[in-house]
CSV table of C-alpha atoms and ligand atoms in Angstrom, one decimal:
chain,number,residue,atom,x,y,z
O,260,MET,CA,1.4,-26.8,12.9
O,261,GLY,CA,-2.5,-27.1,13.0
O,262,ASN,CA,-4.8,-24.5,11.5
O,263,VAL,CA,-4.0,-21.2,12.9
O,264,TYR,CA,-7.1,-19.2,12.9
O,265,GLU,CA,-9.4,-22.1,14.3
O,266,LYS,CA,-6.8,-22.0,17.3
O,267,LEU,CA,-7.4,-18.3,17.3
O,268,GLN,CA,-11.3,-18.8,17.3
O,269,ARG,CA,-11.1,-21.3,19.8
O,270,ALA,CA,-9.0,-18.9,22.5
O,271,LEU,CA,-11.3,-15.7,21.2
O,272,ALA,CA,-14.5,-18.1,21.9
O,273,SER,CA,-12.9,-19.0,25.7
O,274,VAL,CA,-12.4,-14.9,26.3
O,275,ARG,CA,-15.8,-14.0,24.9
O,276,GLU,CA,-16.7,-16.5,27.9
O,277,ARG,CA,-15.6,-14.4,30.0
O,278,THR,CA,-16.1,-10.8,28.4
O,279,ASP,CA,-17.4,-9.0,25.8
O,280,PHE,CA,-14.9,-5.9,26.5
O,281,VAL,CA,-14.2,-4.3,23.2
O,282,PRO,CA,-10.3,-2.7,23.4
O,283,LYS,CA,-9.1,0.0,21.3
O,284,VAL,CA,-5.4,-0.2,22.5
O,285,ALA,CA,-3.6,-3.1,22.9
O,286,LEU,CA,-0.9,-2.4,25.3
O,287,VAL,CA,2.4,-5.3,25.7
O,288,LEU,CA,4.0,-4.5,29.4
O,289,GLY,CA,7.7,-5.4,29.0
O,290,SER,CA,10.4,-5.9,32.2
O,291,GLY,CA,9.5,-3.4,35.0
O,292,LEU,CA,5.8,-2.6,33.9
O,293,GLY,CA,4.4,-5.4,35.3
O,294,ASP,CA,2.3,-3.4,38.0
O,295,TYR,CA,0.8,-0.9,35.0
O,296,GLY,CA,-2.5,-2.9,36.0
O,297,GLU,CA,-2.5,-0.8,38.8
O,298,GLU,CA,-3.3,2.4,36.4
O,299,ILE,CA,-6.2,0.6,34.5
O,300,LYS,CA,-9.9,1.3,35.6
O,301,LYS,CA,-10.4,-2.5,35.6
O,302,GLU,CA,-13.5,-4.3,33.8
O,303,ALA,CA,-12.1,-7.8,33.2
O,304,VAL,CA,-9.0,-10.1,34.3
O,305,ILE,CA,-8.6,-13.1,32.3
O,306,ASP,CA,-5.4,-15.4,33.8
O,307,TYR,CA,-3.7,-16.8,30.6
O,308,HIS,CA,-4.7,-20.0,31.8
O,309,GLU,CA,-8.1,-20.0,31.1
O,310,ILE,CA,-7.7,-19.4,27.4
O,311,GLU,CA,-7.8,-22.7,25.2
O,312,GLY,CA,-4.1,-23.2,23.4
O,313,PHE,CA,-2.9,-19.9,24.7
O,314,PRO,CA,1.2,-19.8,25.3
O,315,VAL,CA,2.0,-19.2,28.9
O,316,SER,CA,5.5,-17.5,29.9
O,317,THR,CA,8.1,-19.5,32.0
O,318,VAL,CA,10.5,-16.3,32.8
O,319,PRO,CA,10.7,-14.6,36.2
O,320,GLY,CA,9.1,-11.5,36.6
O,321,HIS,CA,6.7,-12.5,34.1
O,322,LYS,CA,2.9,-12.9,35.2
O,323,GLY,CA,0.4,-14.2,32.8
O,324,ARG,CA,-2.9,-12.6,32.3
O,325,TYR,CA,-5.0,-10.0,30.2
O,326,ILE,CA,-6.2,-6.9,31.8
O,327,PHE,CA,-9.5,-5.5,30.4
O,328,GLY,CA,-10.4,-1.6,31.1
O,329,TYR,CA,-9.7,2.4,30.5
O,330,VAL,CA,-6.7,4.2,30.6
O,331,GLY,CA,-8.5,7.8,30.5
O,332,LYS,CA,-11.4,7.0,28.0
O,333,VAL,CA,-9.7,4.6,26.1
O,334,PRO,CA,-10.6,0.8,26.1
O,335,VAL,CA,-7.5,-1.3,26.8
O,336,VAL,CA,-6.2,-4.8,26.5
O,337,CYS,CA,-3.0,-5.0,28.3
O,338,MET,CA,-1.0,-7.9,28.3
O,339,GLN,CA,0.7,-8.7,31.8
O,340,GLY,CA,3.6,-11.1,30.8
O,341,ARG,CA,4.6,-12.1,27.2
O,342,VAL,CA,5.9,-15.0,25.9
O,343,HIS,CA,9.5,-15.0,24.3
O,344,TYR,CA,10.6,-17.1,20.9
O,345,TYR,CA,14.3,-18.3,23.4
O,346,GLU,CA,11.3,-20.3,25.6
O,347,GLY,CA,11.1,-22.7,23.0
O,348,TYR,CA,7.5,-21.6,21.6
O,349,SER,CA,7.5,-21.2,18.0
O,350,MET,CA,6.7,-17.8,16.4
O,351,GLN,CA,3.4,-18.6,15.6
O,352,ASP,CA,2.8,-19.0,19.4
O,353,VAL,CA,4.9,-16.2,20.3
O,354,VAL,CA,2.5,-13.7,18.0
O,355,MET,CA,-0.8,-15.4,19.0
O,356,PRO,CA,-1.9,-13.2,21.9
O,357,ILE,CA,-1.1,-10.3,19.7
O,358,ARG,CA,-3.3,-12.0,16.7
O,359,LEU,CA,-5.9,-12.2,19.8
O,360,MET,CA,-5.9,-9.2,20.9
O,361,ARG,CA,-6.9,-8.0,17.1
O,362,LEU,CA,-9.5,-10.0,17.1
O,363,MET,CA,-11.2,-8.9,20.6
O,364,GLY,CA,-11.2,-5.5,18.5
O,365,ALA,CA,-8.0,-3.8,19.3
O,366,GLU,CA,-7.0,-1.2,16.5
O,367,ILE,CA,-3.8,0.2,17.7
O,368,LEU,CA,-0.8,-2.4,19.2
O,369,PHE,CA,1.4,-0.1,21.6
O,370,LEU,CA,4.4,-2.4,22.4
O,371,THR,CA,6.7,-1.5,25.5
O,372,ASN,CA,9.8,-3.9,26.6
O,373,ALA,CA,13.5,-3.6,27.8
O,374,ALA,CA,16.7,-3.1,25.6
O,375,GLY,CA,20.0,-2.7,26.0
O,376,GLY,CA,21.4,0.7,24.7
O,377,ILE,CA,24.1,1.0,21.9
O,378,LYS,CA,23.0,4.6,20.4
O,379,GLN,CA,26.5,6.8,21.5
O,380,GLY,CA,25.0,9.1,24.2
O,381,MET,CA,22.5,5.9,25.8
O,382,HIS,CA,22.3,5.6,29.5
O,383,ALA,CA,20.8,2.8,31.7
O,384,GLY,CA,17.7,4.2,32.5
O,385,ASP,CA,16.7,6.1,29.6
O,386,PHE,CA,13.5,5.6,26.9
O,387,MET,CA,13.6,5.2,23.6
O,388,MET,CA,10.5,5.4,21.0
O,389,ILE,CA,10.8,2.7,18.5
O,390,THR,CA,10.9,4.4,15.2
O,391,GLY,CA,11.6,1.5,13.0
O,392,GLN,CA,12.8,-2.6,13.4
O,393,ILE,CA,15.1,-4.9,12.2
O,394,ALA,CA,13.6,-8.1,12.8
O,395,SER,CA,15.6,-10.5,9.9
O,396,MET,CA,17.7,-12.1,12.7
O,397,VAL,CA,14.9,-14.1,14.2
O,398,PRO,CA,12.2,-16.2,11.7
O,399,SER,CA,9.3,-14.1,10.9
O,400,PRO,CA,6.1,-15.3,12.9
O,401,LEU,CA,4.5,-15.4,9.1
O,402,ILE,CA,6.3,-18.4,7.7
O,403,GLY,CA,3.8,-21.3,7.0
O,404,PRO,CA,0.3,-20.7,5.4
O,405,ASN,CA,-0.6,-17.5,5.1
O,406,VAL,CA,-3.6,-16.8,7.5
O,407,ASP,CA,-5.2,-14.9,4.9
O,408,GLU,CA,-8.4,-13.8,7.4
O,409,LEU,CA,-6.1,-11.8,9.0
O,410,GLY,CA,-4.0,-10.2,6.3
O,411,LEU,CA,-2.1,-10.5,3.1
O,412,ARG,CA,0.5,-13.2,2.1
O,413,PHE,CA,3.3,-10.7,1.5
O,414,PRO,CA,2.5,-7.5,3.7
O,415,ASP,CA,4.2,-4.2,3.0
O,416,MET,CA,6.6,-3.2,5.7
O,417,SER,CA,8.0,0.4,4.9
O,418,GLU,CA,5.6,1.9,8.3
O,419,VAL,CA,5.5,-0.5,11.2
O,420,TYR,CA,5.5,1.8,13.1
O,421,ASP,CA,3.1,4.9,12.9
O,422,LYS,CA,3.7,8.3,12.6
O,423,LYS,CA,0.7,9.7,14.3
O,424,LEU,CA,1.0,7.5,17.1
O,425,GLN,CA,4.8,8.4,17.1
O,426,ALA,CA,4.0,12.1,17.2
O,427,ILE,CA,1.5,11.3,20.2
O,428,ILE,CA,4.2,10.0,21.9
O,429,ARG,CA,6.7,12.9,21.0
O,430,LYS,CA,4.0,15.5,22.6
O,431,ALA,CA,3.4,13.5,25.7
O,432,SER,CA,7.0,13.0,26.8
O,433,VAL,CA,7.4,17.1,25.9
O,434,GLU,CA,4.3,18.0,28.0
O,435,HIS,CA,5.6,15.6,30.8
O,436,GLU,CA,9.0,16.5,30.7
O,437,ILE,CA,10.2,12.7,30.0
O,438,PRO,CA,13.1,12.8,27.5
O,439,ILE,CA,13.0,10.0,25.0
O,440,TRP,CA,15.5,8.5,22.3
O,441,GLU,CA,14.2,7.4,19.1
O,442,GLY,CA,15.4,5.1,17.3
O,443,THR,CA,16.0,1.5,15.5
O,444,TYR,CA,15.4,-1.5,17.9
O,445,MET,CA,16.5,-4.7,17.0
O,446,GLN,CA,15.4,-8.2,17.7
O,447,LEU,CA,17.9,-11.6,18.5
O,448,THR,CA,16.6,-14.3,19.7
O,449,GLY,CA,18.4,-14.6,23.2
O,450,PRO,CA,18.2,-15.8,25.7
O,451,ASN,CA,22.1,-15.6,25.9
O,452,PHE,CA,23.3,-11.7,25.5
O,453,GLU,CA,25.1,-10.4,22.7
O,454,SER,CA,28.4,-10.8,22.8
O,455,PRO,CA,30.8,-7.3,22.0
O,456,GLN,CA,31.1,-8.0,18.6
O,457,GLU,CA,27.5,-8.9,18.3
O,458,VAL,CA,26.5,-5.6,19.1
O,459,ALA,CA,29.4,-4.1,17.2
O,460,MET,CA,27.2,-5.7,14.4
O,461,CYS,CA,24.0,-4.5,15.8
O,462,ARG,CA,25.3,-1.3,15.6
O,463,THR,CA,26.5,-1.5,12.2
O,464,LEU,CA,23.8,-2.6,10.6
O,465,GLY,CA,21.8,0.6,12.4
O,466,ALA,CA,20.7,-0.7,15.4
O,467,ASP,CA,20.1,1.5,18.6
O,468,ALA,CA,18.8,-0.9,20.9
O,469,VAL,CA,18.6,-4.8,21.1
O,470,GLY,CA,16.4,-6.9,22.7
O,471,MET,CA,14.5,-10.6,22.5
O,472,SER,CA,10.8,-10.0,21.7
O,473,THR,CA,8.8,-7.4,20.1
O,474,ALA,CA,9.9,-7.0,16.4
O,475,CYS,CA,8.1,-10.0,15.6
O,476,GLU,CA,5.3,-9.0,17.7
O,477,ALA,CA,5.3,-5.5,15.3
O,478,ILE,CA,5.5,-8.1,12.1
O,479,ALA,CA,2.5,-10.0,12.9
O,480,ALA,CA,0.5,-7.0,14.1
O,481,LYS,CA,1.2,-5.0,10.8
O,482,HIS,CA,0.1,-8.3,8.9
O,483,ALA,CA,-3.2,-7.9,10.6
O,484,GLY,CA,-3.7,-4.4,9.7
O,485,MET,CA,-3.0,-2.7,12.9
O,486,ARG,CA,-1.1,0.7,13.8
O,487,ILE,CA,1.8,-0.1,16.0
O,488,CYS,CA,3.8,2.1,18.2
O,489,GLY,CA,6.4,1.0,20.9
O,490,ILE,CA,8.8,2.3,23.9
O,491,SER,CA,11.9,0.7,24.8
O,492,CYS,CA,13.2,0.7,28.7
O,493,ILE,CA,17.2,0.8,28.0
O,494,SER,CA,17.7,-1.3,31.3
O,495,ASN,CA,21.1,-1.2,30.4
O,496,LEU,CA,23.8,-0.4,27.9
O,497,ALA,CA,24.6,-3.2,25.6
O,498,CYS,CA,27.6,-6.0,26.4
O,499,GLY,CA,30.9,-4.3,25.2
O,500,ILE,CA,29.7,-0.7,25.9
O,501,SER,CA,29.0,-1.3,29.2
O,502,PRO,CA,32.2,-2.1,30.9
O,503,GLU,CA,30.0,-5.0,33.8
O,504,PRO,CA,28.8,-8.3,32.7
O,505,LEU,CA,25.2,-8.4,32.1
O,506,THR,CA,22.5,-10.3,34.2
O,507,HIS,CA,18.8,-10.3,33.9
O,508,GLU,CA,18.8,-8.9,37.4
O,509,GLU,CA,20.2,-5.7,36.6
O,510,VAL,CA,17.7,-5.7,33.6
O,511,GLN,CA,14.8,-5.8,35.8
O,512,GLN,CA,16.5,-3.7,38.3
O,513,THR,CA,16.8,-0.5,36.4
O,514,ALA,CA,13.4,-1.3,34.8
O,515,ASP,CA,11.8,-1.3,38.0
O,516,LEU,CA,13.6,1.8,39.0
O,517,VAL,CA,12.5,3.9,36.3
O,518,ALA,CA,9.0,2.4,35.9
O,519,PRO,CA,6.8,5.0,37.2
O,520,ARG,CA,8.2,7.6,34.7
O,521,LEU,CA,7.3,5.3,31.8
O,522,LYS,CA,3.7,4.6,33.0
O,523,GLU,CA,3.1,8.6,33.1
O,524,LEU,CA,4.4,8.7,29.7
O,525,ILE,CA,2.2,5.9,28.4
O,526,THR,CA,-0.9,6.7,30.3
O,527,ALA,CA,-0.5,10.2,28.8
O,528,SER,CA,0.4,8.7,25.4
O,529,ILE,CA,-2.6,6.5,25.5
O,530,SER,CA,-5.3,8.9,26.7
O,531,ALA,CA,-4.7,10.7,23.5
O,532,MET,CA,-4.9,8.0,21.3
P,616,HPA,N1,20.2,-7.1,25.0
P,616,HPA,C1,19.4,-8.3,24.5
P,616,HPA,N2,17.9,-8.2,25.6
P,616,HPA,C2,17.7,-6.9,26.1
P,616,HPA,C3,19.0,-6.3,27.1
P,616,HPA,C4,20.3,-6.7,25.9
P,616,HPA,O1,21.5,-5.6,26.4
P,616,HPA,N3,18.7,-6.1,28.0
P,616,HPA,C5,17.6,-6.0,28.2
P,616,HPA,N4,16.8,-6.9,27.3
């Protein structure tokens, strides 16, 4: 397993050889948002390959780099591409980039993803602000020796998604007339999409949207003392709700189509943080 904190320190040293930028907000770009970098007044870019020990994604459509710069006046580090548990990485590796952004100085984590919609009334192309999550279908990223330098062995999860950040996103959605659902995100491992029976299970358990990322990242960030918010792009209705078979291409196409509105909402929200 190796010492997680030492590995993080080596990765941080690789970053600090390139930039001394201190972000306030760490933004993770999900499907369709890959080109959000265009919205950022760039100060530095670091390819994941250049960072010692960094997990690099294999999914088509996911680039791999950190972008440092400003959204409005707010200093941000942005992850263009993330790694997923289904790619075969350990959960510790999956959340390593999040922890690294914490060590760079980020206080706020802004998560985005593509997800299958479960809540009644949702349509492909809608957005959902994440107000809660169910992560217990995937291993916790905190399994293993506790990284005491980051946080407690038994961290509280009573408010994973910060209420004040939710209020900021809500306000931005009203001001920009971009309607947004609110609900619970549930992470499954993937990479297969769910069966209709599994989607029925997710709904019974209280999920409004289902995906293959994000909740584990939120746990690692909460452990490390970050304030967290998140928005899902409902790229499709979950299996069994949608009459059509699901494809990754459909997920990407829908996410690409509505990305401009989501970018507007993200920019407005971050500018107010
Ligand atoms: N299920 C799981 N993950 C997803 C989906 C889905 O329907 N759409 C986008 N990511």
